[in-house]
Coordinates of C-alpha atoms in Angstrom, one line a residue:
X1196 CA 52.1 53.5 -26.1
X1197 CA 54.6 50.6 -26.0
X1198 CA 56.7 50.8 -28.8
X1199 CA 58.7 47.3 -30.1
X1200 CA 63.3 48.3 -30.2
X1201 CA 64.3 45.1 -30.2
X1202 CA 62.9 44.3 -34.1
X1203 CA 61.8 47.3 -36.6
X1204 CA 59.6 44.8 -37.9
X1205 CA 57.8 44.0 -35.3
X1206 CA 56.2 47.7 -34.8
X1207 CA 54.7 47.2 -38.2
X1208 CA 51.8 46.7 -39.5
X1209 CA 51.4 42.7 -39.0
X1210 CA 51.7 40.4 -41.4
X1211 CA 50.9 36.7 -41.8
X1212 CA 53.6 34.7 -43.6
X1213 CA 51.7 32.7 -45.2
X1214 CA 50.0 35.8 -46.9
X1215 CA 52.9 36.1 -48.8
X1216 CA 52.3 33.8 -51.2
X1217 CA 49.6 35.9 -53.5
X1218 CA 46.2 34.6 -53.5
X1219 CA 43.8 35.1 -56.7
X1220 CA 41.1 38.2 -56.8
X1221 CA 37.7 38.1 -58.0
X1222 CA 34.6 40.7 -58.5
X1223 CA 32.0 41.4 -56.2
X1224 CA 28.8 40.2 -56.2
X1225 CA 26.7 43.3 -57.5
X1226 CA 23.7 41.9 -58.5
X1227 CA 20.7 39.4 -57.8
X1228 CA 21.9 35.9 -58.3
X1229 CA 20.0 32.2 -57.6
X1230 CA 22.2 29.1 -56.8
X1231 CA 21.8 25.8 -55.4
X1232 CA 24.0 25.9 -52.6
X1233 CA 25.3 29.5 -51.2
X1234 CA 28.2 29.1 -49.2
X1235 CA 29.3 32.8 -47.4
X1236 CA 33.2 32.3 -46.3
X1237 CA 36.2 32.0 -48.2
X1238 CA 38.4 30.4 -45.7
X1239 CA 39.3 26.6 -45.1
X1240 CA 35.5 25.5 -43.8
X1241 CA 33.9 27.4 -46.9
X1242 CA 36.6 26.6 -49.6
X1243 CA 36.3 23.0 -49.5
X1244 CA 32.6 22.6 -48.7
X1245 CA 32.2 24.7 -52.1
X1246 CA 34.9 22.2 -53.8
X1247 CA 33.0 18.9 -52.4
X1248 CA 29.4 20.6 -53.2
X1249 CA 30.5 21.0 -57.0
X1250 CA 32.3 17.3 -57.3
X1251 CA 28.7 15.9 -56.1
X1252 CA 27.2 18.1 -59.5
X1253 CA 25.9 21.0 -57.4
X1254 CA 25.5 24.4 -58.4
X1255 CA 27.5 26.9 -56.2
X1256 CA 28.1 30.0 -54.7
X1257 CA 31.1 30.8 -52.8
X1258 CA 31.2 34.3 -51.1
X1259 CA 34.1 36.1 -49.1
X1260 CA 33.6 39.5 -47.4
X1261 CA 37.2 40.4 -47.8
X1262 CA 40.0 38.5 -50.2
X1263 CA 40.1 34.8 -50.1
X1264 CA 42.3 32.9 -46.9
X1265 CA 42.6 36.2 -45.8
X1266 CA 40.7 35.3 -42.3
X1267 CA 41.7 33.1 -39.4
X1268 CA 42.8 30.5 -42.0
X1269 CA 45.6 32.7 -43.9
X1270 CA 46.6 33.7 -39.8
X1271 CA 46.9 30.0 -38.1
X1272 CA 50.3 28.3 -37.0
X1273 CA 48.9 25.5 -39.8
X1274 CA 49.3 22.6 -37.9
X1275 CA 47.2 19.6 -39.5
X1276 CA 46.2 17.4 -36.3
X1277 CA 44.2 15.8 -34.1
X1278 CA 46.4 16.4 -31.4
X1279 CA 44.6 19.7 -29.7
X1280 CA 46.5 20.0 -26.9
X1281 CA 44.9 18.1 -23.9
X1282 CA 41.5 17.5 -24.7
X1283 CA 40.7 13.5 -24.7
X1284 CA 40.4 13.1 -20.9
X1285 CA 38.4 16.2 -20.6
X1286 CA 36.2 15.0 -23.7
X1287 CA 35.8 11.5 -22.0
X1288 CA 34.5 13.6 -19.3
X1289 CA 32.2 15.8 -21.3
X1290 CA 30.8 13.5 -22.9
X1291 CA 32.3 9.6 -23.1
X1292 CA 34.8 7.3 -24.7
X1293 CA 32.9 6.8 -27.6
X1294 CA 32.3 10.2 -28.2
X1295 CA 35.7 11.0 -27.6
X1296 CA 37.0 8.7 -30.0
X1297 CA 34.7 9.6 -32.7
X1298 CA 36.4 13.3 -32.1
X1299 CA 40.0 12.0 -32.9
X1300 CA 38.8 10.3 -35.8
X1301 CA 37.1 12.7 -37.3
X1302 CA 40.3 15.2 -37.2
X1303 CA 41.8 11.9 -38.6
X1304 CA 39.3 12.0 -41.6
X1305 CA 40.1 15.6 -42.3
X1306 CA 44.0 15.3 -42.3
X1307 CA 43.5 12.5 -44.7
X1308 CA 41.6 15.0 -46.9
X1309 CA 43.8 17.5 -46.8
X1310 CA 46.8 15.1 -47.8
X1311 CA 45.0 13.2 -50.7
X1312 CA 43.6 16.2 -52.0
X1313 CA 46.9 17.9 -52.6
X1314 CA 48.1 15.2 -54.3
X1315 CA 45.5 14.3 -56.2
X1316 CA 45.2 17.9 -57.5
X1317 CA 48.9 17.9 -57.3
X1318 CA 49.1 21.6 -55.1
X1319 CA 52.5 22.0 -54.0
X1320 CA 51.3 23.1 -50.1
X1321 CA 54.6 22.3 -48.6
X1322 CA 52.4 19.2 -47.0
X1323 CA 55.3 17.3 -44.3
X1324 CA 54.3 14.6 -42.2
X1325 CA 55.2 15.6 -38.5
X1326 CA 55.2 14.7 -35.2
X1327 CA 52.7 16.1 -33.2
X1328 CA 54.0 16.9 -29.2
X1329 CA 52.7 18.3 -25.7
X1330 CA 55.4 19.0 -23.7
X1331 CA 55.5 20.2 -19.6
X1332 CA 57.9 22.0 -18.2
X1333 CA 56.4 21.4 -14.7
X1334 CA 55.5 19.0 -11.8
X1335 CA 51.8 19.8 -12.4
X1336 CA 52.7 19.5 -16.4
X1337 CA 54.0 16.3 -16.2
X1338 CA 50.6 15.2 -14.4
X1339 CA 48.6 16.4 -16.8
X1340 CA 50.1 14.7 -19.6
X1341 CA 50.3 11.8 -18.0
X1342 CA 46.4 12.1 -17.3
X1343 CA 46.4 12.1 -21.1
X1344 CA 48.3 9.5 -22.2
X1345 CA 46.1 7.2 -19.7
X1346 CA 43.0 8.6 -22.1
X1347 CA 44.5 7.8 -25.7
X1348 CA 45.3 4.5 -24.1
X1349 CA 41.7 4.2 -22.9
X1350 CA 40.7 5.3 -26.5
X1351 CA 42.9 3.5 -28.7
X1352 CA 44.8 6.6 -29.8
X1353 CA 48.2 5.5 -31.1
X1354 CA 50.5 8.0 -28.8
X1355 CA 53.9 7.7 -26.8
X1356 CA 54.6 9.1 -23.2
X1357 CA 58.1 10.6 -22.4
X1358 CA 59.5 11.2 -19.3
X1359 CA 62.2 13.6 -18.6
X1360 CA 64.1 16.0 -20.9
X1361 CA 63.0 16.1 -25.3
X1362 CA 66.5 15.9 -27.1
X1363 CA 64.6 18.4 -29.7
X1364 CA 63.9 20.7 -27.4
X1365 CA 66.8 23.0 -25.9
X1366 CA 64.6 24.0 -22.5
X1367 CA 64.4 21.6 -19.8
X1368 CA 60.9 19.8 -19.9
X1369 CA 59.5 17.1 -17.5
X1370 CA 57.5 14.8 -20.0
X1371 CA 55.7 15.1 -23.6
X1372 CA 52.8 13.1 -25.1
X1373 CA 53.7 12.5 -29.2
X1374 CA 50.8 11.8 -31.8
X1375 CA 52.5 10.3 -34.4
X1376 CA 52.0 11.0 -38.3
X1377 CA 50.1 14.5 -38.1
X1378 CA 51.8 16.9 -40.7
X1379 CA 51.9 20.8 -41.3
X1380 CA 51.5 23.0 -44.4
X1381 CA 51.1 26.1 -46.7
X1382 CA 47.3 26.8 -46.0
X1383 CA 47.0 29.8 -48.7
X1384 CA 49.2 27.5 -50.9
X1385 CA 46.5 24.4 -50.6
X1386 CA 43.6 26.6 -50.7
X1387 CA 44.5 28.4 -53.7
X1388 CA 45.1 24.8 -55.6
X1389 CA 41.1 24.5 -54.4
X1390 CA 40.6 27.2 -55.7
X1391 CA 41.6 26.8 -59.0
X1392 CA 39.8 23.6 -59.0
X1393 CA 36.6 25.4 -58.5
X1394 CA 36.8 27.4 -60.9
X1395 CA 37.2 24.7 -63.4
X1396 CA 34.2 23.0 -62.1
X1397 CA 31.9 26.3 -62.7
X1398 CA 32.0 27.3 -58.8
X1399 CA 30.8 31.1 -59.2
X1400 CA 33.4 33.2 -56.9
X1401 CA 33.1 36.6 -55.3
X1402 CA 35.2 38.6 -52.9
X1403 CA 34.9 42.1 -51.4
X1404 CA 31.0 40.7 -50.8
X1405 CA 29.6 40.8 -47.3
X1406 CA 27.0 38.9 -46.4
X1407 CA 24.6 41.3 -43.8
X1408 CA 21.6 39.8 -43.6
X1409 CA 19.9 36.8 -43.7
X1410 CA 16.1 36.4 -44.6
X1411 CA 15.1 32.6 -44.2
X1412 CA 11.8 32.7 -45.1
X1413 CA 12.5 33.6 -48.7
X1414 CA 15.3 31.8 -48.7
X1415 CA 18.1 34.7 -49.6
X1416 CA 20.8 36.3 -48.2
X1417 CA 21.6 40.4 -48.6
X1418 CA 24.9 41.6 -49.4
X1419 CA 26.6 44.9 -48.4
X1420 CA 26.9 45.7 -51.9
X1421 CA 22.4 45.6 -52.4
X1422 CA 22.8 42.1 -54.1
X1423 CA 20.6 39.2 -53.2
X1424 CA 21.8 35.3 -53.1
X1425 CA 19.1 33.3 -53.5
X1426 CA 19.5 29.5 -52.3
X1427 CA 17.8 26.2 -51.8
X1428 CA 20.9 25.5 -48.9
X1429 CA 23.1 27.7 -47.2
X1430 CA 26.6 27.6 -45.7
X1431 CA 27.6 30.2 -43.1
X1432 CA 31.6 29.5 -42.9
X1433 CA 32.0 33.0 -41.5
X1434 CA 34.4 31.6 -38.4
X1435 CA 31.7 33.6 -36.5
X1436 CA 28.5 33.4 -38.0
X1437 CA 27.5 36.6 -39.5
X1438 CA 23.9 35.6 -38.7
X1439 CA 24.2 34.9 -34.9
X1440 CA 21.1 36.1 -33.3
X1441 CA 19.4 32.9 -35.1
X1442 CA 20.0 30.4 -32.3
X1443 CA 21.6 32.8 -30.1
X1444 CA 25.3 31.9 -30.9
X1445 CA 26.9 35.0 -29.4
X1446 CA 25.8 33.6 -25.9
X1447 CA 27.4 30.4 -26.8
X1448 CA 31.3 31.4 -28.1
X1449 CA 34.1 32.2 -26.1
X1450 CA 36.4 34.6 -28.7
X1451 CA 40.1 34.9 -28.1
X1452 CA 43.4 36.0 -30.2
X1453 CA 46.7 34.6 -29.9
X1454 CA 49.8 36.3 -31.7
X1455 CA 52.8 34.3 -33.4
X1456 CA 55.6 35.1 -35.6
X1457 CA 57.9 33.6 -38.0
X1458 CA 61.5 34.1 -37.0
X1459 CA 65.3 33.8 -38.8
X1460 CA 67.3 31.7 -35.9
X1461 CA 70.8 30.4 -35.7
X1462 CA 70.1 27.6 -34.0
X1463 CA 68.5 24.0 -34.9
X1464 CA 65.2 23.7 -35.8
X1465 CA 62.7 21.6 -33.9
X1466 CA 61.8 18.5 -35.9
X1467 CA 58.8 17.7 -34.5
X1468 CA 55.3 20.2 -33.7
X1469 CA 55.2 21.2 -30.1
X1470 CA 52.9 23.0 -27.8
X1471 CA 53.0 23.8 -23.8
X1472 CA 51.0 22.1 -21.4
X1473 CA 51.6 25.1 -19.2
X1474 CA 50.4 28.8 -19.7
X1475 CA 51.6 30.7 -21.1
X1476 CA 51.3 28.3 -24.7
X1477 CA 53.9 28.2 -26.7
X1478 CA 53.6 26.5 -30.0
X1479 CA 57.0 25.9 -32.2
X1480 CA 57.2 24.4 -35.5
X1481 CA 59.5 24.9 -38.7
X1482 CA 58.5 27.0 -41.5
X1483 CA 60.0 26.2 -45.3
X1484 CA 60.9 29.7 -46.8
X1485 CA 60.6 30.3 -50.3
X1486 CA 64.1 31.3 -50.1
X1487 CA 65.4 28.0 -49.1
X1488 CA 65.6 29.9 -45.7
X1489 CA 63.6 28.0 -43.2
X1490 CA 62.0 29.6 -40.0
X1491 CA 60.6 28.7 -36.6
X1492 CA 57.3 29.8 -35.8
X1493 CA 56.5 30.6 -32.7
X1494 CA 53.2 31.2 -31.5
X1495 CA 51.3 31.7 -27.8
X1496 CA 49.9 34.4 -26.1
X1497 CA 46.5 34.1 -26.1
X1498 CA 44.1 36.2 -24.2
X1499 CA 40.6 37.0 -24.3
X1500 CA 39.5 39.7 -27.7
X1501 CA 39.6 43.0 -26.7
X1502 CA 41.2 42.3 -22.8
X1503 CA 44.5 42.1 -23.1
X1504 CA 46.9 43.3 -20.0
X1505 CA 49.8 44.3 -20.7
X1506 CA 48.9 46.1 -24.4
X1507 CA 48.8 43.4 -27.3
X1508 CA 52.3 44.8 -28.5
X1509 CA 53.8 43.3 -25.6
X1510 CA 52.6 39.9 -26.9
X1511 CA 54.8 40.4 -29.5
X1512 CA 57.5 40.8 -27.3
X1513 CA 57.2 37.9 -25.3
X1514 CA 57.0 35.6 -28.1
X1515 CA 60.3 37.6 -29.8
X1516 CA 62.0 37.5 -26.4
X1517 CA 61.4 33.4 -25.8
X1518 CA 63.0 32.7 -29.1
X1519 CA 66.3 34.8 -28.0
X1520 CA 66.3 33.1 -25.0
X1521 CA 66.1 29.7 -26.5
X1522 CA 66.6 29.3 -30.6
X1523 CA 69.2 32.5 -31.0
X1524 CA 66.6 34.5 -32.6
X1525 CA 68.3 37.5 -35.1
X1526 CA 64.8 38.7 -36.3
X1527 CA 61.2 38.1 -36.8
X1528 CA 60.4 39.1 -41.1
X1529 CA 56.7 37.8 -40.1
X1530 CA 54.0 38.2 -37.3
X1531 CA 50.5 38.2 -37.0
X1532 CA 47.6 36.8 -34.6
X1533 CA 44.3 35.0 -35.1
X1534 CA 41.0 35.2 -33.3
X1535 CA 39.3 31.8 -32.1
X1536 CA 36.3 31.1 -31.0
X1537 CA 35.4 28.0 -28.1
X1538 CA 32.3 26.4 -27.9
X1539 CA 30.7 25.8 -23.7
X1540 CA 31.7 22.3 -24.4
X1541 CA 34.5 22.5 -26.7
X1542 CA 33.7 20.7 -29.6
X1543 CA 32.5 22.5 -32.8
X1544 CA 29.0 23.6 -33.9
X1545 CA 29.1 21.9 -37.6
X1546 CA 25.1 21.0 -39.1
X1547 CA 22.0 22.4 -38.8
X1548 CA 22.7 25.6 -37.5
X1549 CA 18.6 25.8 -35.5
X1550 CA 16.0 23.0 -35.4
X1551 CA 13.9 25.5 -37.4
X1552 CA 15.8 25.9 -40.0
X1553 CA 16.9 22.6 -42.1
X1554 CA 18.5 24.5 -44.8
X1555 CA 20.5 26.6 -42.7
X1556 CA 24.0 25.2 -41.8
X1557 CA 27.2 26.2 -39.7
X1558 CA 30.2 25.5 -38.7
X1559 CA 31.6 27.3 -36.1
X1560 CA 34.2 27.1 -32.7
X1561 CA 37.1 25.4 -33.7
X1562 CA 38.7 26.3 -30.0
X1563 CA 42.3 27.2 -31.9
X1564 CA 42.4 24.0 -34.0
X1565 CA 40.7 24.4 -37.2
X1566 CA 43.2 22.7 -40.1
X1567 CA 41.9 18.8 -39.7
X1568 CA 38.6 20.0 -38.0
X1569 CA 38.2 22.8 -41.1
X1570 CA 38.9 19.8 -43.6
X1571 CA 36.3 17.6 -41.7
X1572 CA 33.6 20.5 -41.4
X1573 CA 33.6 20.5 -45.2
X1574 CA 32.9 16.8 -45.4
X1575 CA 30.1 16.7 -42.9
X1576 CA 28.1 19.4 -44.1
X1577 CA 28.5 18.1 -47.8
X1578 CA 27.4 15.2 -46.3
X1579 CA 24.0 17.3 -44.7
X1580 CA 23.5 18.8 -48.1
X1581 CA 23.6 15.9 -50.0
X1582 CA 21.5 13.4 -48.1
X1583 CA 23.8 11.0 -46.9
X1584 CA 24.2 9.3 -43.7
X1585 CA 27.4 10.5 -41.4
X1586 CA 28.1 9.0 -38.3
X1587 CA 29.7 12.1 -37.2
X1588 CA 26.7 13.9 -37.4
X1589 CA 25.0 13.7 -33.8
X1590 CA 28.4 14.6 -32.2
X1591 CA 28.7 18.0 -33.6
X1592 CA 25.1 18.7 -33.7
X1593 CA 24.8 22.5 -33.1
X1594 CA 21.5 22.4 -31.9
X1595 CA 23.0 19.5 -29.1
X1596 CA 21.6 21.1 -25.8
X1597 CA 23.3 18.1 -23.0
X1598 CA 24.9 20.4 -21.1
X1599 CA 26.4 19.0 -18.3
X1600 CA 27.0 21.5 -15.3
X1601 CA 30.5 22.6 -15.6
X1602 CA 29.3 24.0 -19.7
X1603 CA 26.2 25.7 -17.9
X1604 CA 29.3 27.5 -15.4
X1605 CA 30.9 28.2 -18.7
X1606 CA 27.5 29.5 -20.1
X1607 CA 26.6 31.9 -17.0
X1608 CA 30.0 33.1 -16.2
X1609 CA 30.8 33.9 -19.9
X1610 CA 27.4 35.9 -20.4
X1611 CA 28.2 37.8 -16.8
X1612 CA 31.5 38.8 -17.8
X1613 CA 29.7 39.9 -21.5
X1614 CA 27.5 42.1 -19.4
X1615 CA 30.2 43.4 -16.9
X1616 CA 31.9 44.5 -19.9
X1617 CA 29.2 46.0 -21.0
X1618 CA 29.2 48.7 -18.3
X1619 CA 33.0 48.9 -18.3
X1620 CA 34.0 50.1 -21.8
X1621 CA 30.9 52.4 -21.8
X1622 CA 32.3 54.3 -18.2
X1623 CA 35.8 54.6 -19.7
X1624 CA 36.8 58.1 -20.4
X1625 CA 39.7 59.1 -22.5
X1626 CA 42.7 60.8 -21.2
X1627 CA 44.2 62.5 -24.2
X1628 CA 43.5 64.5 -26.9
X1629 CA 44.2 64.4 -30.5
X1630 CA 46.9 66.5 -30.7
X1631 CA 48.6 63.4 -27.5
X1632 CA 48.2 61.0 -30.9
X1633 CA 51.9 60.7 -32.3
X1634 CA 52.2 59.1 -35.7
X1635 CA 51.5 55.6 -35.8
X1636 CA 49.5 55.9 -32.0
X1637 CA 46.0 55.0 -31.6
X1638 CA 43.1 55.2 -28.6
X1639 CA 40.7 57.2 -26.9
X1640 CA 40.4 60.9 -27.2
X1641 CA 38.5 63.7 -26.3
X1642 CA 37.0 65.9 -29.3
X1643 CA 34.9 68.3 -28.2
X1644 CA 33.9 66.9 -25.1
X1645 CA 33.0 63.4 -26.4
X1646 CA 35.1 60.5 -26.3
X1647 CA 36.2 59.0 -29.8
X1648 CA 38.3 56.6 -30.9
X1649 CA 41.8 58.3 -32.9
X1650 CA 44.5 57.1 -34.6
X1651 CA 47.1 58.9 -36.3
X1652 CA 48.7 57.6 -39.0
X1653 CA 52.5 57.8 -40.0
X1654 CA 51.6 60.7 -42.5
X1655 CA 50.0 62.4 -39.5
X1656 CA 46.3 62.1 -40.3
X1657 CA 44.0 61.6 -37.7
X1658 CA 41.3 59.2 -38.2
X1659 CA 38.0 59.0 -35.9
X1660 CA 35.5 56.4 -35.7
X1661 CA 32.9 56.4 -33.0
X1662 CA 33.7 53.4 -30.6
X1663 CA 30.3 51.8 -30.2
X1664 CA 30.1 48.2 -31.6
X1665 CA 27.8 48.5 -34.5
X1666 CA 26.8 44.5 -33.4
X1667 CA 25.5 45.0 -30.0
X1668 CA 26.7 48.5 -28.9
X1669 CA 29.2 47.5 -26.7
X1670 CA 32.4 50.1 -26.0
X1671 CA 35.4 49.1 -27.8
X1672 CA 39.1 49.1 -26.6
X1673 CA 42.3 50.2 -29.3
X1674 CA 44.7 47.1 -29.7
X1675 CA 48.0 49.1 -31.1
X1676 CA 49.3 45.8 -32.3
X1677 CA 46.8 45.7 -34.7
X1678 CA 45.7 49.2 -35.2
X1679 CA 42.5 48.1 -34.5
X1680 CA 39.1 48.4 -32.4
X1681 CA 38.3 45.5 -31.0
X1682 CA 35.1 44.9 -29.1
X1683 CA 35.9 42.9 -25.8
X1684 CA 31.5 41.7 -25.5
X1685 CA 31.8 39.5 -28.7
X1686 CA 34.8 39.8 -30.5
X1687 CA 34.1 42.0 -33.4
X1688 CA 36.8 43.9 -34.8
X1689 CA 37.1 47.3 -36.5
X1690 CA 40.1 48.9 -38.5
X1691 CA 41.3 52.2 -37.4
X1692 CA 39.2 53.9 -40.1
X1693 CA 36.0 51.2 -39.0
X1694 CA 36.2 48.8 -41.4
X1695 CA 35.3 45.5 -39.9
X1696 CA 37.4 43.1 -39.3
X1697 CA 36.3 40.1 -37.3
X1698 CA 32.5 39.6 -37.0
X1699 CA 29.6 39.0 -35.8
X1700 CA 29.3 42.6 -36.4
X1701 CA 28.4 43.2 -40.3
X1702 CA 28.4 47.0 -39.9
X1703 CA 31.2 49.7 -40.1
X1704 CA 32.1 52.0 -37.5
X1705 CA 30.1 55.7 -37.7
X1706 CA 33.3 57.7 -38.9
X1707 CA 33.1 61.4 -37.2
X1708 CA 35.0 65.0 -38.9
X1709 CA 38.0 64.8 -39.5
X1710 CA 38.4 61.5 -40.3
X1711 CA 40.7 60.3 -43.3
X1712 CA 39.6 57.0 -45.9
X1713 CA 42.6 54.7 -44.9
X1714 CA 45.8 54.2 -46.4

């Protein structure tokens, strides 16, 4: 097991910062209920498609398996812009300039949101208008961004090319693209404002409720806690829909996690928002402390759920070790990762979530940038609900079906690896026992003969869960990072003592003897 010396916190259990500003509690939903609109997801997406739903006079439902913001959106480096990395000349290709355009401005659309909503609602979400940047660091970089800057010229995306060296930056970099007037925030700060707002305008909240089942014909959706949600429209915000064998999404989502961490630094920070051209990412931008104490984020290190190489503490490490090298790091109070999911073409799955279903919607496959899109998705799919025409609609169609051939490549060579995997984590064996776990040390065992997943925590109980995916019975791998089993197939992610995590699975682990309920 790799263990973290250079930072004590670092070998802790992770943290978002932003999860340090308290978010508000609710009650489950322990009983039948009816509503107009039923909206399962209590994270950017389902927040503010609740909030737009109840301004428009609707009745609503808002539903969150675990606390509010506490998913991908209370996890995210909270960068508000349409600036996702290089994507314009590769959506020019995918689909065309229009197309393209109509991408930007719809990012455009939900950044707006985002910034007159907090101040009309006056929510103090640390909102700051920022530069938004791609830098290189390489020959092949520098060619890439300048491929770029040729498609926001093309598209009539206000942007600025640099050659040479960034004065922000203190590493040597060959050229950088800027967007100009994109901004950053507090997400759990904003969201909390919303909901607050909801509340005032009669929005029924739960928490601790997960949605398990859907049955479309009678138009309701089951609960983990035996409660029915009855509904004339639906709103799966789930990040990954919980629902996901309707329309077959789980052969259409690419799921990865990326780690970052908020750092103390003795050195200036950036002004601007970067991100790398080159692999491995790295993605910097200023945090404002509560404390008056500001900190760089840095985040990066993305990898495929449940396949990482090295184990995911070293991602931790990496990230820890390019801020010594570069901002004078002296320690790291905050870190955490997200999970993302990629659509085959990369553009989201926001609307009618199967041709069958009109009532149904989704939105789904941010691919890493969900703040603007997030704020958008909620504005389209109010839009769906409500009746009203939106030009956006066609783009983000999930039930679009154009492929061209390099998203087919991306189809089959996803759903071969999905089935490779398959195979793999079942023919794994363990190589230890329980009485190898040291506190605080997690993976496969043998009890009895059988393999089993065990972790023991830093009391010294052991905990055992039986690694088979309860979503499609693929073997899961232990992510000590985390403390978590994470399912390399889909994505779906367990706690040590089975709770879920991360969907599409709605299911707990089977917890064997011996097992403890978790701290």
């Amino acid at each position: 097991m790799v263990k973290i010396i250079t930072d004590h916190h670092l070998s802790q259990f992770p943290k978002s910062y932003w999860h340090s500003h308290q978010t508000p509690h609710f009650t489950s939903l322990n009983q039948d209920e009816t509503t107009e609109v039923s909206v399962i997801g209590g994270g950017m997406v389902g927040i503010i498609t609740a909030y737009l739903l109840l301004k428009a006079g609707k009745n609503v439902t808002l539903v969150e398996a675990k606390e509010f913001i506490s998913g991908v959106t209370g996890n995210t480096t909270a960068k508000i812009s349409a600036q996702h990395g290089l994507i314009y000349h590769e959506l020019m290709q995918t689909f065309d300039k229009e197309k393209a355009r109509m991408y930007y401005e719809a990012n455009r659309d939900g950044l707006d949101f985002i910034r007159d909503t907090s101040k009309e609602l006056a929510i103090d979400c640390d909102f700051e208008e920022k530069e938004a940047v791609v830098f290189a660091s390489s020959e092949k970089g520098r060619k890439q961004i300048e491929r770029e800057a040729r498609a926001y010229e093309e598209l009539g995306i206000i942007g600025k090319l640099t050659l040479g060296q960034l004065d922000d930056l203190p590493f040597e970099t060959d050229a950088a693209l800027t967007m100009p007037n994109q901004a950053q925030f507090h997400p759990v700060k904003y969201l909390t404002g919303l909901l607050e707002e909801i509340e005032r305008l009669g929005g029924n909240l739960y928490d601790d409720t997960r949605a398990v089942k859907l049955f479309k014909k009678d138009n309701y959706v089951e609960m983990d806690t035996g409660a029915k949600l009855y509904y004339d429209n639906i709103v799966i915000a789930t990040h990954y829909p919980f629902n996901d064998f309707d329309g077959l999404y789980f052969t259409k989502l690419s799921v990865e996690r990326s780690y970052a961490i908020a750092a103390k630094i003795n050195a200036t920070l950036p002004k601007g928002m970067y991100i790398s051209a080159e692999s491995p990412k790295r993605s910097l931008r200023s945090i404002r402390s509560e404390n008056g104490e500001d900190l760089l984020l840095i985040g990066g290190e993305s990898h495929k759920t449940g396949k990482s190489n090295p184990p995911t503490q070293v991602h931790y490490e990496n990230l820890e070790r390019f801020g010594k090298e570069w901002f004078e790091l002296e320690s790291v109070p905050y870190h955490w990762s997200a999970q993302d999911m990629t659509t085959l073409d990369k553009v989201p799955y926001i609307g009618q979530m199967t041709q069958s279903s009109k009532n149904v919607l989704v939105a789904t496959g941010f691919n890493k940038w969900g703040m603007a899109i997030g704020a958008f998705s909620g504005l389209l799919l109010t839009d769906i609900i409500l009746g009203n025409e939106n030009v956006y609609k066609e783009l983000f169609d999930p039930t679009r079906n154009k492929l061209k051939t390099k998203d087919l490549e991306r189809f089959s060579k996803k759903n071969t690896a999905v089935g490779k995997d398959f195979v793999a984590t079942k023919l794994k064996r363990p190589d230890k026992t329980v009485d190898d776990l040291e506190p605080d040390q997690g993976g496969l065992v043998s009890v009895d003969g059988k393999k089993t997943g065990g972790y023991r925590d830093k009391q010294g109980d052991v905990h055992l869960v039986k690694t088979t995916c309860t979503h499609m019975g693929c073997g899961l791998k232990w992510n000590d990072a985390e403390r978590s089993w994470d399912c390399s197939c889909h994505g779906s992610r367990f706690s040590y003592s089975g709770k879920v995590l991360n969907g599409p699975a709605v299911k707990p682990l089977k917890k064997l003897d011996g097992l403890n309920d978790e701290k």
